[in-house]
Short mmCIF file of C-alpha atoms and ligand atoms in Angstrom, two decimals:
data_model
loop_
_atom_site.label_atom_id
_atom_site.label_comp_id
_atom_site.label_asym_id
_atom_site.label_seq_id
_atom_site.Cartn_x
_atom_site.Cartn_y
_atom_site.Cartn_z
CA MET J 1 11.48 -2.27 -14.00
CA LYS J 2 10.13 -4.94 -11.85
CA VAL J 3 10.18 -3.41 -8.08
CA SER J 4 11.92 -6.92 -7.52
CA ASP J 5 14.70 -6.11 -8.82
CA ILE J 6 15.34 -3.17 -5.99
CA TYR J 7 15.96 -5.88 -3.51
CA ARG J 8 17.55 -8.09 -5.36
CA LYS J 9 20.69 -5.54 -5.73
CA GLY J 10 20.44 -5.49 -1.79
CA GLU J 11 18.72 -2.15 -1.90
CA ARG J 12 16.08 -0.98 0.19
CA SER J 13 13.09 1.18 -0.93
CA LEU J 14 11.18 4.52 -0.26
CA SER J 15 7.87 4.39 -1.87
CA PHE J 16 4.37 6.39 -2.04
CA GLU J 17 0.69 4.98 -2.19
CA ILE J 18 -1.76 7.65 -4.04
CA PHE J 19 -5.23 7.04 -4.95
CA PRO J 20 -6.89 8.51 -7.96
CA PRO J 21 -9.08 11.81 -7.22
CA LYS J 22 -12.61 11.03 -7.39
CA LYS J 23 -13.61 14.24 -9.66
CA ASP J 24 -12.39 14.50 -13.23
CA ASP J 25 -10.82 18.12 -12.34
CA GLU J 26 -8.97 16.98 -9.21
CA LEU J 27 -7.67 14.05 -11.37
CA ARG J 28 -6.18 17.25 -13.45
CA ASN J 29 -4.93 18.82 -10.72
CA ILE J 30 -2.80 15.66 -9.06
CA ASP J 31 0.18 17.12 -11.32
CA ASP J 32 0.75 19.13 -8.38
CA THR J 33 0.98 16.33 -5.98
CA LEU J 34 3.06 14.19 -8.16
CA ASP J 35 5.56 17.27 -9.17
CA VAL J 36 6.29 17.09 -5.58
CA LEU J 37 6.60 13.44 -4.93
CA CYS J 38 8.42 12.84 -8.19
CA GLU J 39 10.95 14.84 -7.09
CA LEU J 40 11.55 13.35 -3.92
CA LYS J 41 12.66 10.40 -5.83
CA PRO J 42 10.91 7.61 -4.74
CA ASP J 43 11.96 3.94 -5.86
CA PHE J 44 8.09 3.36 -7.03
CA ILE J 45 4.32 4.91 -6.34
CA SER J 46 1.55 2.76 -5.64
CA VAL J 47 -1.58 3.53 -7.16
CA THR J 48 -5.00 2.10 -4.99
CA PHE J 49 -7.73 0.70 -6.97
CA GLY J 50 -11.83 1.20 -6.16
CA ALA J 51 -12.98 -2.02 -7.80
CA GLY J 52 -16.29 -1.83 -9.89
CA GLY J 53 -15.50 -0.40 -13.32
CA SER J 54 -13.91 -1.45 -16.35
CA CYS J 55 -10.34 -0.90 -16.99
CA ASN J 56 -11.14 1.17 -20.11
CA CYS J 57 -12.42 4.26 -17.73
CA ASN J 58 -10.03 3.13 -15.18
CA LYS J 59 -8.31 6.33 -13.53
CA THR J 60 -5.80 3.85 -11.55
CA ILE J 61 -4.28 2.90 -14.85
CA GLU J 62 -4.46 6.70 -16.44
CA LEU J 63 -2.59 7.66 -13.32
CA ALA J 64 -0.27 5.00 -13.07
CA ARG J 65 0.64 5.62 -17.18
CA LYS J 66 1.10 9.19 -16.14
CA ILE J 67 3.73 8.56 -13.24
CA LYS J 68 5.49 6.50 -15.61
CA ASP J 69 5.32 8.50 -19.25
CA LYS J 70 5.55 12.11 -17.69
CA TYR J 71 7.54 11.22 -14.19
CA LYS J 72 9.61 8.44 -15.15
CA VAL J 73 8.84 6.78 -11.81
CA GLU J 74 7.90 3.46 -11.30
CA PRO J 75 4.34 3.00 -11.03
CA VAL J 76 2.82 -0.35 -8.87
CA VAL J 77 -1.28 -0.75 -9.77
CA HIS J 78 -3.40 -2.20 -7.40
CA LEU J 79 -5.92 -4.80 -8.48
CA THR J 80 -8.91 -6.57 -6.62
CA CYS J 81 -10.09 -9.71 -8.13
CA LEU J 82 -13.24 -10.29 -6.17
CA HIS J 83 -15.44 -8.52 -8.32
CA TYR J 84 -13.88 -9.68 -11.84
CA SER J 85 -13.80 -12.55 -13.90
CA ARG J 86 -10.74 -14.10 -15.26
CA ARG J 87 -11.21 -12.59 -18.68
CA GLU J 88 -11.66 -8.97 -17.20
CA ILE J 89 -8.27 -9.40 -15.31
CA ASP J 90 -6.92 -10.68 -18.60
CA GLU J 91 -8.61 -7.48 -20.09
CA PHE J 92 -6.83 -5.38 -17.49
CA ALA J 93 -3.51 -7.19 -17.79
CA ARG J 94 -3.43 -6.48 -21.14
CA VAL J 95 -4.14 -2.80 -21.25
CA LEU J 96 -1.27 -2.35 -18.42
CA LYS J 97 1.09 -4.41 -20.53
CA ASP J 98 0.42 -2.16 -23.44
CA ALA J 99 1.00 0.81 -21.15
CA GLY J 100 4.29 -0.88 -19.91
CA ILE J 101 3.41 -1.06 -16.33
CA GLU J 102 5.40 -3.65 -14.69
CA ASN J 103 3.98 -4.41 -11.00
CA ILE J 104 0.76 -5.21 -9.84
CA LEU J 105 -0.37 -5.20 -6.13
CA ALA J 106 -2.81 -8.33 -6.65
CA LEU J 107 -5.19 -7.83 -3.58
CA ARG J 108 -9.27 -9.66 -3.11
CA GLY J 109 -10.24 -6.43 -2.06
CA ASP J 110 -13.34 -5.71 0.73
CA MET J 111 -16.54 -7.57 0.46
CA ARG J 112 -19.02 -4.84 -0.97
CA ASP J 113 -22.95 -4.91 -0.99
CA ASP J 114 -23.02 -2.65 -3.88
CA ILE J 115 -20.95 -4.79 -6.32
CA PRO J 116 -21.98 -7.99 -7.57
CA ARG J 117 -19.33 -10.63 -6.73
CA LYS J 118 -18.12 -13.02 -9.62
CA GLU J 119 -17.09 -16.56 -8.74
CA ASP J 120 -13.47 -17.05 -9.93
CA PHE J 121 -11.40 -15.59 -7.46
CA THR J 122 -11.95 -16.17 -3.77
CA TYR J 123 -8.85 -14.97 -2.14
CA ALA J 124 -5.83 -12.46 -3.27
CA SER J 125 -3.57 -16.24 -4.08
CA ASP J 126 -5.64 -16.78 -6.63
CA LEU J 127 -5.20 -13.76 -8.36
CA VAL J 128 -1.20 -13.95 -7.86
CA SER J 129 -1.54 -17.72 -9.28
CA TYR J 130 -3.43 -16.49 -11.92
CA LEU J 131 -1.26 -13.68 -12.96
CA LYS J 132 1.83 -15.78 -12.72
CA GLU J 133 0.60 -18.75 -15.10
CA ASN J 134 -0.80 -16.32 -17.45
CA HIS J 135 1.09 -12.95 -17.68
CA ASP J 136 4.66 -11.47 -17.15
CA PHE J 137 4.39 -9.08 -14.11
CA CYS J 138 6.06 -8.63 -10.60
CA ILE J 139 3.72 -9.26 -7.71
CA LEU J 140 3.06 -7.48 -4.72
CA GLY J 141 1.10 -8.54 -2.11
CA ALA J 142 -0.82 -6.81 1.44
CA CYS J 143 -0.07 -7.95 4.51
CA TYR J 144 -1.14 -7.08 8.24
CA PRO J 145 0.87 -6.87 11.28
CA GLU J 146 -2.03 -6.71 13.43
CA ARG J 147 -4.00 -9.34 11.59
CA HIS J 148 -6.46 -8.85 8.62
CA PRO J 149 -9.48 -7.91 10.06
CA GLU J 150 -11.64 -11.00 9.08
CA SER J 151 -8.90 -13.75 10.50
CA ASP J 152 -9.75 -15.12 13.82
CA ASN J 153 -5.80 -16.00 14.79
CA ASN J 154 -2.47 -15.24 13.95
CA VAL J 155 -1.76 -18.54 13.07
CA ASP J 156 -3.80 -18.75 10.34
CA GLU J 157 -3.14 -15.42 8.94
CA ILE J 158 0.54 -16.34 8.72
CA ARG J 159 -0.45 -19.97 7.06
CA HIS J 160 -2.65 -17.65 4.26
CA LEU J 161 0.16 -14.91 3.60
CA LYS J 162 2.42 -17.76 3.12
CA THR J 163 0.12 -19.40 0.22
CA LYS J 164 0.02 -15.81 -0.89
CA VAL J 165 4.13 -15.89 -1.17
CA ASN J 166 4.17 -19.68 -2.49
CA SER J 167 1.62 -18.44 -5.37
CA GLY J 168 4.56 -16.00 -6.52
CA THR J 169 4.15 -13.06 -4.70
CA GLU J 170 7.46 -11.52 -4.83
CA VAL J 171 7.23 -8.16 -2.11
CA VAL J 172 4.09 -7.67 0.42
CA LEU J 173 3.72 -4.18 1.65
CA SER J 174 2.22 -3.92 4.91
CA GLN J 175 -1.13 -2.45 5.93
CA LEU J 176 -0.53 0.70 8.11
CA PHE J 177 0.29 0.63 12.09
CA PHE J 178 1.32 2.79 14.90
CA ASP J 179 3.33 0.50 17.31
CA ASN J 180 6.71 -0.33 15.48
CA SER J 181 6.50 -3.74 18.60
CA LEU J 182 3.92 -5.27 16.33
CA PHE J 183 5.74 -4.86 13.07
CA TYR J 184 8.76 -6.41 14.28
CA ASP J 185 6.87 -9.31 16.08
CA PHE J 186 4.93 -9.87 12.76
CA GLU J 187 8.31 -9.85 10.89
CA GLU J 188 9.48 -12.46 13.27
CA LYS J 189 6.88 -14.75 12.58
CA CYS J 190 6.83 -14.53 9.05
CA ARG J 191 10.32 -15.54 9.02
CA ILE J 192 9.95 -18.45 11.17
CA ALA J 193 7.30 -19.28 8.68
CA ASP J 194 10.07 -19.32 6.11
CA ILE J 195 8.50 -16.33 4.27
CA ASP J 196 11.56 -14.90 2.76
CA VAL J 197 9.90 -12.13 0.22
CA PRO J 198 10.56 -8.34 1.43
CA ILE J 199 8.08 -6.93 3.77
CA ILE J 200 7.97 -3.55 3.59
CA PRO J 201 6.16 -1.40 6.34
CA GLY J 202 3.25 0.79 5.87
CA ILE J 203 3.22 4.69 7.51
CA MET J 204 0.65 6.60 7.49
CA PRO J 205 1.24 10.10 9.34
CA VAL J 206 -1.95 11.30 10.96
CA VAL J 207 -2.32 14.57 10.72
CA LYS J 208 -5.91 15.64 11.10
CA ALA J 209 -7.91 14.66 14.14
CA ALA J 210 -11.35 13.24 11.86
CA GLN J 211 -8.49 10.79 9.99
CA ILE J 212 -7.68 9.14 13.24
CA LYS J 213 -10.83 7.71 14.54
CA ARG J 214 -11.61 5.93 10.47
CA MET J 215 -7.89 4.69 10.73
CA ILE J 216 -8.72 2.69 13.56
CA SER J 217 -12.04 1.59 12.90
CA MET J 218 -11.06 0.65 9.39
CA CYS J 219 -7.55 -1.09 9.52
CA ASN J 220 -7.77 -2.63 12.87
CA ALA J 221 -4.48 -0.63 13.52
CA SER J 222 -3.85 -0.40 17.93
CA PHE J 223 -3.27 3.08 19.33
CA PRO J 224 -0.10 3.43 21.53
CA GLU J 225 -0.78 5.59 24.57
CA LYS J 226 1.75 7.87 23.47
CA PHE J 227 -0.04 8.51 20.34
CA GLN J 228 -3.06 9.50 22.21
CA LYS J 229 -1.53 11.75 24.37
CA ILE J 230 -0.55 13.93 21.35
CA VAL J 231 -4.28 13.52 20.09
CA ASP J 232 -5.53 14.46 23.33
CA ARG J 233 -3.58 17.76 23.41
CA TYR J 234 -3.78 18.67 19.64
CA GLU J 235 -7.05 17.57 18.77
CA ASN J 236 -8.28 21.26 18.26
CA ASN J 237 -4.91 22.64 17.17
CA LYS J 238 -4.60 22.10 13.40
CA GLU J 239 -0.91 23.45 13.00
CA ALA J 240 0.15 21.39 16.61
CA LEU J 241 -1.36 18.08 15.09
CA PHE J 242 0.06 18.20 11.83
CA ASP J 243 3.44 18.56 13.18
CA ALA J 244 3.21 16.35 16.17
CA GLY J 245 1.49 13.53 13.84
CA MET J 246 4.77 14.32 11.34
CA ALA J 247 7.24 13.71 14.31
CA TYR J 248 5.46 10.39 15.27
CA ALA J 249 5.77 9.14 12.20
CA LEU J 250 9.44 9.80 11.54
CA SER J 251 10.32 8.81 14.78
CA GLN J 252 8.47 5.21 13.57
CA ILE J 253 10.41 5.15 10.36
CA ILE J 254 13.82 6.58 11.87
CA ASP J 255 13.50 3.51 14.05
CA LEU J 256 12.13 0.94 10.95
CA LEU J 257 15.44 2.09 9.00
CA VAL J 258 17.73 1.70 11.82
CA SER J 259 16.26 -1.64 12.25
CA ASP J 260 17.17 -2.99 8.79
CA THR J 261 13.73 -3.04 7.47
CA ASP J 262 13.37 -3.61 3.98
CA GLY J 263 11.99 -0.31 2.90
CA ILE J 264 9.52 2.67 4.05
CA HIS J 265 6.12 2.58 2.24
CA LEU J 266 4.54 5.72 2.92
CA TYR J 267 0.61 6.24 2.55
CA THR J 268 0.92 10.62 1.75
CA MET J 269 -2.78 10.47 1.38
CA ASN J 270 -2.28 12.70 -1.78
CA ASN J 271 -0.52 15.12 0.27
CA PRO J 272 2.70 16.10 -1.25
CA GLN J 273 3.30 18.49 1.96
CA ILE J 274 3.51 14.98 4.35
CA ALA J 275 6.11 13.40 1.85
CA ARG J 276 8.05 16.08 1.66
CA ARG J 277 8.56 16.45 5.77
CA ILE J 278 9.18 12.67 5.52
CA CYS J 279 11.92 12.87 2.99
CA GLU J 280 13.67 15.90 4.73
CA GLY J 281 13.40 14.21 8.21
CA ILE J 282 15.64 11.14 6.78
CA ARG J 283 17.77 12.92 4.15
CA ASN J 284 21.02 11.95 5.64
CA ILE J 285 19.97 8.34 7.18
CA VAL J 286 21.09 5.35 5.39
P1 LIG F 301 -6.60 -11.84 0.77
O1 LIG F 301 -5.08 -12.18 1.30
O2 LIG F 301 -7.21 -12.83 -0.05
O3 LIG F 301 -7.14 -12.24 2.47
C1 LIG F 301 -8.20 -11.81 2.87
C2 LIG F 301 -8.89 -13.10 4.19
O4 LIG F 301 -8.79 -13.82 3.72
C3 LIG F 301 -7.66 -12.75 5.33
O5 LIG F 301 -8.42 -12.81 6.40
C4 LIG F 301 -6.85 -14.22 5.13
O6 LIG F 301 -6.17 -14.31 6.54
C5 LIG F 301 -7.87 -15.04 4.70
N1 LIG F 301 -7.79 -15.83 3.61
C6 LIG F 301 -6.63 -15.86 2.51
N2 LIG F 301 -5.94 -17.21 2.31
C7 LIG F 301 -7.14 -17.48 2.78
C8 LIG F 301 -7.84 -19.28 2.46
N3 LIG F 301 -6.83 -20.08 1.55
N4 LIG F 301 -8.16 -19.90 3.31
C9 LIG F 301 -9.52 -19.06 4.42
N5 LIG F 301 -9.11 -17.73 4.57
C10 LIG F 301 -7.81 -16.86 3.71
N6 LIG F 301 -8.35 -2.71 -1.21
C11 LIG F 301 -8.66 -1.81 -2.29
O7 LIG F 301 -10.26 -2.20 -2.60
N7 LIG F 301 -8.21 -1.26 -3.36
C12 LIG F 301 -7.00 -1.03 -3.31
O8 LIG F 301 -6.39 -0.23 -3.49
C13 LIG F 301 -6.38 -1.82 -1.50
N8 LIG F 301 -4.86 -1.36 -1.76
C14 LIG F 301 -4.58 -2.31 -0.46
C15 LIG F 301 -3.03 -1.51 0.20
C16 LIG F 301 -2.43 -2.31 0.86
C17 LIG F 301 -0.94 -2.13 1.15
C18 LIG F 301 -3.33 -3.27 1.88
C19 LIG F 301 -2.74 -3.52 3.19
C20 LIG F 301 -4.53 -3.46 1.86
C21 LIG F 301 -5.42 -2.40 0.67
N9 LIG F 301 -6.68 -2.71 0.35
C22 LIG F 301 -7.13 -2.49 -0.85
C23 LIG F 301 -7.40 -3.35 1.13
C24 LIG F 301 -7.79 -4.93 0.54
O9 LIG F 301 -8.12 -5.06 -0.20
C25 LIG F 301 -8.57 -5.57 1.90
O10 LIG F 301 -7.90 -5.81 3.32
C26 LIG F 301 -9.36 -6.91 2.06
O11 LIG F 301 -10.31 -7.10 2.49
C27 LIG F 301 -8.09 -7.97 1.98
O12 LIG F 301 -7.11 -7.92 0.66
P2 LIG F 301 -5.98 -9.03 0.34
O13 LIG F 301 -5.47 -9.10 -0.81
O14 LIG F 301 -5.38 -8.64 1.74
O15 LIG F 301 -6.91 -10.59 0.91
#
C-alpha cells in the first residue's frame, strides 16, 4: 500500500519510526520490539537509513522487508542521496521494488566528512524528481517546523519545501518539536504557500536526561519552560522522568489530534514501551 492512499481516504495516520540496530545480534532481537509495535497496528513504520553502505548489505532494507513480510505492516524506507550516484539510487530502487516496498522517505542526508560526496544530487528535491521520473514509489519527505539548521530564514525554508513538494513529495514528516505552537505556525505558513500535502508532526517522548541535551543540539528544537521544569525536577530520578516525559508527549499528541492534524509520527527510539504507553493514552481519542 502506498502511504498517500491513507490521506486520500480522508483518514489520519499513526506511524512509528525505528532505526536498524548497529550490531547483528541486536538486529536479531529487534523482533521483540516489532512484536509490540506491530500489535499496536500503526499505519506504517519508517526505518532510518545510515548513509555509506551499498544496498546489498543494507540493514534498513532488511528490516523493512521483515516489517512487510513477517508483520504485514507497511514499511517506509528512508533513503539519503548526498553520497550516492544515480546508478546506486537505481540499484536501491530495484532492490526495494523486488522486496515489494512501495514507500520511500527521500532525504538529502547530512554532510559528513568521513564519506565522500557524489555529484548527482544536491538536495532532497533532486532525489524526489529522479525517483518520480524513473521509478514508481510513493515519496515522503522531511520538514522542519523550527527550520533546518542550515537555513537562514523561514521564507527560503518554505520555498525549498514547496520545491520538494512540487517535485513529487506526497507526504511530509516533521522533525521533532516540543512546542506545538511552533508546529501550528509552520503548518499555517505551508498552507499559505499552497503546500497542500499532509504534514505529519513528529513527536519524540523524551524519557532520559542524556537524551535531552543531545536532541536539542542535534535537532535545533526549542525547549519550552514547562518541559525544562520537568527536567530540572526529575533528571536524577529515572522512573519519574520517564513518567513525566511520557505525560508531556501525550499532552502534545492530544493537542495535535484535537487540532485536526493529518496524523502522528512517533519517534520510538526502538523502545516499545514508549509506543505502547502513547497508544494506551489515545485509545479512545478519535
Ligand atoms: P533538503 O530538503 O535538501 O534540505 C536541506 C537544506 O537545504 C535545508 O536547509 C533546505 O532549506 C536547503 N535547500 C533545499 N533545497 C534548496 C535549494 N533548491 N536551494 C538552496 N537550498 C535548498 N538523516 C539520515 O541520514 N537518515 C535518516 O534516516 C534520516 N531520517 C530523517 C527523518 C525525518 C522525519 C527528518 C526530519 C530528518 C531525517 N534525517 C535523516 C535528517 C536529514 O537527512 C537532515 O536533516 C539533512 O541535513 C537534510 O535532509 P533533507 O532531506 O531535509 O534535505
